[in-house]
mmCIF file of C-alpha atoms in Angstrom:
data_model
loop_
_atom_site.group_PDB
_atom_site.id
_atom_site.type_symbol
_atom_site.label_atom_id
_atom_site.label_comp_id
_atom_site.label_asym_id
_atom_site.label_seq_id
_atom_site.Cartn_x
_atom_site.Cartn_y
_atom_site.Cartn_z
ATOM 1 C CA UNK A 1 46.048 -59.126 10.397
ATOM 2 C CA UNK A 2 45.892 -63.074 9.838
ATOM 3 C CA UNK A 3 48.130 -64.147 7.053
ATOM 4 C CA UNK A 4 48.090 -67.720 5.707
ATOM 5 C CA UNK A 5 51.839 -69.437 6.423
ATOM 6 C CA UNK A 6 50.750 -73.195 6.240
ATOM 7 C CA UNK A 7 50.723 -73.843 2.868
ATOM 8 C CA UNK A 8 53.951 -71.454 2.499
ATOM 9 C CA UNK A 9 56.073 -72.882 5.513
ATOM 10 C CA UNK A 10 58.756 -75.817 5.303
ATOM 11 C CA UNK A 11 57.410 -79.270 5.149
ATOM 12 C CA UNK A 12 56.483 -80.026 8.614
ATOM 13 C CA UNK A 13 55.478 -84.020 9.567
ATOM 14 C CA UNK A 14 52.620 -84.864 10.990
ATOM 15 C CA UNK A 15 54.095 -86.455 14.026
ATOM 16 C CA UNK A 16 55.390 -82.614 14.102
ATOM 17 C CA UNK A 17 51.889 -80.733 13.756
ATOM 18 C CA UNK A 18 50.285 -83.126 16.857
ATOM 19 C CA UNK A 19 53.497 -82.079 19.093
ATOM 20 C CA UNK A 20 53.039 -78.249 17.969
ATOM 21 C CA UNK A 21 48.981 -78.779 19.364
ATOM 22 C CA UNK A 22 49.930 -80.517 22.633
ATOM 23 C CA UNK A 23 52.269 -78.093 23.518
ATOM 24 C CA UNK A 24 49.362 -75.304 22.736
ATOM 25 C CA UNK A 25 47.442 -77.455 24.847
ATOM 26 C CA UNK A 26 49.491 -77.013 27.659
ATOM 27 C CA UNK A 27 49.012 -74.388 30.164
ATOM 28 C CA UNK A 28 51.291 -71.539 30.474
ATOM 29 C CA UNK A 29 53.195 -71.476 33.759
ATOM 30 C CA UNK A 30 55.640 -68.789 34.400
ATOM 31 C CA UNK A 31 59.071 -70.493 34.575
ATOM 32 C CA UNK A 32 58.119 -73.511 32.975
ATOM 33 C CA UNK A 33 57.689 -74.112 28.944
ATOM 34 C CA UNK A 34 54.336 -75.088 27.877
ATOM 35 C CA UNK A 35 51.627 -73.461 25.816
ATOM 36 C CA UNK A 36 51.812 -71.920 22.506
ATOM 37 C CA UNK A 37 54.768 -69.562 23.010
ATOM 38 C CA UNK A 38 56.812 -73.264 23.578
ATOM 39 C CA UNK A 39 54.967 -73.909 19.984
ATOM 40 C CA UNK A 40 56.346 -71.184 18.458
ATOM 41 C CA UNK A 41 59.657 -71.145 20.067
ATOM 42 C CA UNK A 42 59.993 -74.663 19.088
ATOM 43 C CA UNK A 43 58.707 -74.312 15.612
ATOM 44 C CA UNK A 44 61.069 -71.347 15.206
ATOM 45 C CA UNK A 45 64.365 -73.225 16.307
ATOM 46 C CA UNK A 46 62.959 -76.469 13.896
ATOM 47 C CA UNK A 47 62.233 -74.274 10.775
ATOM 48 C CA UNK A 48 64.533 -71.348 11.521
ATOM 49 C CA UNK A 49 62.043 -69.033 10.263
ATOM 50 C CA UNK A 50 61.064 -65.457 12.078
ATOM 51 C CA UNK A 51 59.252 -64.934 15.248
ATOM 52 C CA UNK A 52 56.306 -63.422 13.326
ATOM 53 C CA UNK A 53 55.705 -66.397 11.310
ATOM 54 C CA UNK A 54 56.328 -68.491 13.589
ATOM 55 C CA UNK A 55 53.276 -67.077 15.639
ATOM 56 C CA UNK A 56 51.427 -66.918 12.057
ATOM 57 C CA UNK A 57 51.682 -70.436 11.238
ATOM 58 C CA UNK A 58 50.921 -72.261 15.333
ATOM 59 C CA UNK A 59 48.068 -69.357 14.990
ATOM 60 C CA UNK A 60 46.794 -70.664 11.658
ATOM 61 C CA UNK A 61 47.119 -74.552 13.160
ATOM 62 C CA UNK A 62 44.968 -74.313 15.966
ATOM 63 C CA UNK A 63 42.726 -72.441 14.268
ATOM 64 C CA UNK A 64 42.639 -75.618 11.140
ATOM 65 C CA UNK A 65 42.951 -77.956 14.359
ATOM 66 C CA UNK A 66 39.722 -76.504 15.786
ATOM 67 C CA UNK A 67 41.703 -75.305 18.527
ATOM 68 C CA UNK A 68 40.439 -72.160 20.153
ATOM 69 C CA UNK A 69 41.970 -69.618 22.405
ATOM 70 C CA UNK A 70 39.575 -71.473 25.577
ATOM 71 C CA UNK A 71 41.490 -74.673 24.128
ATOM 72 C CA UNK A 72 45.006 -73.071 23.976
ATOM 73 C CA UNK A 73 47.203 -72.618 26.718
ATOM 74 C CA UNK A 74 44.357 -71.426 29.259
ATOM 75 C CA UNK A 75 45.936 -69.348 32.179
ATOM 76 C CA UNK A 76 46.328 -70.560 35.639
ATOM 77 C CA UNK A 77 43.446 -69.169 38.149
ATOM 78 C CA UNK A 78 44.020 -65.313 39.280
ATOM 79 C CA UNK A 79 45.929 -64.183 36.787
ATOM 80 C CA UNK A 80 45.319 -61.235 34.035
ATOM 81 C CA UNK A 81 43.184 -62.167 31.063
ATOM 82 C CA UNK A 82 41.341 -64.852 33.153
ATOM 83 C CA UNK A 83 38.759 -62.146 33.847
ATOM 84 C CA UNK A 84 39.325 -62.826 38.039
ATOM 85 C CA UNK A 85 40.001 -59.751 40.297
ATOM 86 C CA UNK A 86 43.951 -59.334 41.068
ATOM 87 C CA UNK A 87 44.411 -59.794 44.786
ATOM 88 C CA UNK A 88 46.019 -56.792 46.289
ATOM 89 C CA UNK A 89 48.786 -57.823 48.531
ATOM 90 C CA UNK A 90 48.460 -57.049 52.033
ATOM 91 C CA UNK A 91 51.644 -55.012 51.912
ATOM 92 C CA UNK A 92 50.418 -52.805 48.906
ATOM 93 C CA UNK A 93 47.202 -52.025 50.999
ATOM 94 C CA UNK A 94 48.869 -50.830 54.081
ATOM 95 C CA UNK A 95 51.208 -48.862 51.477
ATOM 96 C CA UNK A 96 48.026 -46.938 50.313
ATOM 97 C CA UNK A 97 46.912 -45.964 54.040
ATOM 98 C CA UNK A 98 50.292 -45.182 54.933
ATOM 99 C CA UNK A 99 50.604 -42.979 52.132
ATOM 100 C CA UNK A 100 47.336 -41.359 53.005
ATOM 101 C CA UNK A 101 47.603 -40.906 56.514
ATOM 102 C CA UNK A 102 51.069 -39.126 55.499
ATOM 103 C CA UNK A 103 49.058 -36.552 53.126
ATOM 104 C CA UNK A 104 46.161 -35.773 56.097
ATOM 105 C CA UNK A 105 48.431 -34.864 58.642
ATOM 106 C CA UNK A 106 50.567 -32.519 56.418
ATOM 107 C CA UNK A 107 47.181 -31.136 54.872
ATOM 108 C CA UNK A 108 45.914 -30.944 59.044
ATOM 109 C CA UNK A 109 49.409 -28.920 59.482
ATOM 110 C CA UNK A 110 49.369 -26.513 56.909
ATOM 111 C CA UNK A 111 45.587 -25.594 56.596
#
């Protein structure tokens, strides 16, 4: 549920609002700040409001902003929510035969 927190948030400059949308315009790299959760975190530790409307009001700017989630923080190639298959890693695959080579033989004993 969307909730309006601009026009009820703390004064905020707007030399502040442009660094809020760059960040968003970052991409999100684990281990490294950047993106909209660096928005929010920042926002929160400026305003010392909650995490929720913290979220609510970088939400509510890139949406005024024109910003849209393609726009935002876009996620670095093979990983979830970029719509690419995860990779299996070799080790997981030979896991899986292992593991069912394991269940034939004791099926081949016992039947």
């Amino acid at each position: 549920m969307a909730r309006k927190f601009i026009d009820n948030q703390p004064s905020v400059s707007a030399a502040d609002e442009q660094e809020y949308l760059e960040l968003c315009k970052q991409p999100r790299i684990p281990g490294r700040d950047g993106g909209k959760l660096a928005a929010v975190k920042l926002y929160q530790e400026r305003t010392g409001c909650g995490l929720v409307e913290a979220r609510d009001y970088i939400e509510q700017l890139c949406v005024k902003n024109g910003l849209t989630s393609a726009d935002a923080s876009p996620s670095p190639a093979g990983v979830a929510g970029t719509g690419e298959p995860r990779r299996s890693s070799p080790f997981s695959v030979w896991l899986m035969v292992g593991v069912a080579l394991i269940f034939l033989l004791w099926w081949l004993l016992h039947s």
